[in-house]
Amino acid sequence: MWSGRSSFTSLVVGVFVVYVVHTCWVMYGIVYTRPCSGHGRCIQPYLAQRPKLQLSVYTTTRSNLGSENNVDLVLNVEDFDVESKFERTVNVSVPKKTRNNGTLYAYVFLHHAGVLPWNDAKQVHLVSPLTTYMVPRPEEVSLLAGGPAAQQIEAEKRPTSALDEPVSHWRPRLTLNVMVDNFVFDGASLPADVQRYMKMIQLGKTVQYLPILFIDQLSNRVKDLMVINRSSTELPLTVSYDKISLGRLRFWIHMQDAVYSLQQFGFSEKDADEVKGIFVDTNLYFLALTFFVAAFHLLFDFLAFKNDISFWKKKKSMIGMSTKAVLWRCFSTVVIFLFLLDEQTSLLVLVPAGIGAAIELWKVKKALKMTVIWRGLWPTFQFGTYSESERRTEEYDAQAMKYLSYLLYPLCIGGAIYSLLNIKYKSWYSWLINSFVNGVYAFGFLFMLPQLFVNYKMKSVAHLPWKAFTYKAFNTFIDDVFAFIITMPTSHRLACFRDDVVFLVYLYQRWLYPVDKSRVNEFGESYEDTPQRKPHTD
């Protein structure tokens, strides 16, 4: 049986290694492009001639632009230098059609200086929507103030369909890039991702490609969106430009395509924004580190899940295990799941949290030795009996919780009252869930202390699932890395570091109370309980 579990773990690790190597190879193929060797049809860069260019940005309500009619010029950069970075904020007139839940598009032209883009055969252009549709977030109000509360009651009287109807939102940023590498492409092996952004012309005997213009859609974040009201006649638009290399351009194209694919599969704008947050304003080296960190996090998550389930499935005795700690983990996991549900978090986060909550409920059933018997539609719960050693463990557990309650309850109640007086919420339910989850994040580590107290009283740590603990410890240190790389709430970042302290205390207890053969293992068995062979008599 042991060899079977070991071979399965080896198989999982082997698949993980193959996955990492394959991903590295794919990433190498994206960022590296083989140049033209001179034997085939080479495509030269038009920018190598250093032409005088001009950048023009127009807005219109039409998705297809055939002429210069019904367009508004919002930005004109004469003598445009592709090497120079800039950022400018302009005010854009919002047409009546857009204010009535319509769409507004931005047409970006890169053309020769002094020539209108419609009269320039060598111009390149891209179109990008400046608006998007999304369900607006409910307005947060002060639950104790009179005026905002009345507004909340008025909002609650609206039809549910009106509250859930998507409305037009304004994208206040337009990020532009031009590929500036004087790269000579091989016409026989032209990358498909770049080819759709290329426009080629024939100049004599040579084939040249015009400047490659790119609009960075990943920089549009949900937190920056602005609701377009009927009174919004003008809205600000920040146009930023920066040059981009060929490798980064190809990588960004693939990332945008991945986000677009998520939206095609039914992911909302908010769901896709969770993925965008990993790439925006992040160095490529940090992105590579994030990938490896996330891959190892996934591996250790799976191994910890496997060993934890195996441990509790075979668990026969609660000797040395804190039942209160198991109940607290279940409560905190369910509260965090309800909090993520209330915040309309991405399904990428919500589904694993729901699975974790279901597993913790199953652990509570095992810890309480609970049996569910259905009598028709009504369930009946029966609880098993505890041995003398288990009752002694429960006494230690209750003693630890008694001391802990003197500190924990005042802190949680005080924090809830403070948030009610100073912070706005969508509803009383939202305040309740936020108060619970803030207590979990801020003081949740205190509920790990009863297990430390039980270990201290029993002078043993042999009853703990150390394999699962080890994998979770690796994940805890990986979470520390994520705390610096990925944007997250301060409370969640502090929660990552507080787990390090508790685990170090567990390690200290493991060193302080070495395992001997007289103590029970994680399956409620000890070496002395096994029958010994009788010695041979001579």
Tab-separated table of N, CA, C and O in Angstrom, residues 412-423 425 431:
chain	number	residue	atom	x	y	z
A	412	CYS	N	-12.805	40.891	18.690
A	412	CYS	CA	-13.716	40.745	17.548
A	412	CYS	C	-14.919	41.683	17.673
A	412	CYS	O	-15.311	42.333	16.697
A	413	ILE	N	-15.510	41.776	18.877
A	413	ILE	CA	-16.672	42.646	19.072
A	413	ILE	C	-16.271	44.114	18.908
A	413	ILE	O	-16.990	44.910	18.274
A	414	GLY	N	-15.126	44.489	19.450
A	414	GLY	CA	-14.659	45.870	19.295
A	414	GLY	C	-14.396	46.223	17.839
A	414	GLY	O	-14.741	47.321	17.388
A	415	GLY	N	-13.792	45.294	17.089
A	415	GLY	CA	-13.547	45.550	15.671
A	415	GLY	C	-14.831	45.691	14.878
A	415	GLY	O	-14.936	46.536	13.979
A	416	ALA	N	-15.845	44.877	15.206
A	416	ALA	CA	-17.129	44.964	14.502
A	416	ALA	C	-17.811	46.298	14.773
A	416	ALA	O	-18.369	46.924	13.860
A	417	ILE	N	-17.774	46.765	16.032
A	417	ILE	CA	-18.405	48.052	16.370
A	417	ILE	C	-17.662	49.201	15.692
A	417	ILE	O	-18.273	50.139	15.162
A	418	TYR	N	-16.338	49.139	15.669
A	418	TYR	CA	-15.547	50.197	15.021
A	418	TYR	C	-15.883	50.288	13.530
A	418	TYR	O	-16.051	51.392	12.985
A	419	SER	N	-15.955	49.127	12.845
A	419	SER	CA	-16.258	49.140	11.410
A	419	SER	C	-17.668	49.647	11.151
A	419	SER	O	-17.927	50.319	10.146
A	420	LEU	N	-18.620	49.347	12.049
A	420	LEU	CA	-19.991	49.823	11.869
A	420	LEU	C	-20.065	51.343	11.961
A	420	LEU	O	-20.853	51.987	11.251
A	421	LEU	N	-19.239	51.941	12.816
A	421	LEU	CA	-19.275	53.382	13.016
A	421	LEU	C	-18.496	54.152	11.956
A	421	LEU	O	-18.822	55.299	11.658
A	422	ASN	N	-17.472	53.539	11.360
A	422	ASN	CA	-16.547	54.303	10.521
A	422	ASN	C	-16.481	53.847	9.065
A	422	ASN	O	-15.893	54.561	8.249
A	423	ILE	N	-17.054	52.709	8.717
A	423	ILE	CA	-16.908	52.161	7.365
A	423	ILE	C	-18.297	51.973	6.756
A	423	ILE	O	-19.241	51.599	7.449
A	425	TYR	N	-20.987	50.158	4.137
A	425	TYR	CA	-21.258	48.808	3.616
A	425	TYR	C	-22.495	48.827	2.735
A	425	TYR	O	-23.317	49.753	2.801
A	431	TRP	N	-21.996	43.901	6.268
A	431	TRP	CA	-21.249	44.279	7.472
A	431	TRP	C	-20.964	43.058	8.339
A	431	TRP	O	-19.863	42.906	8.876
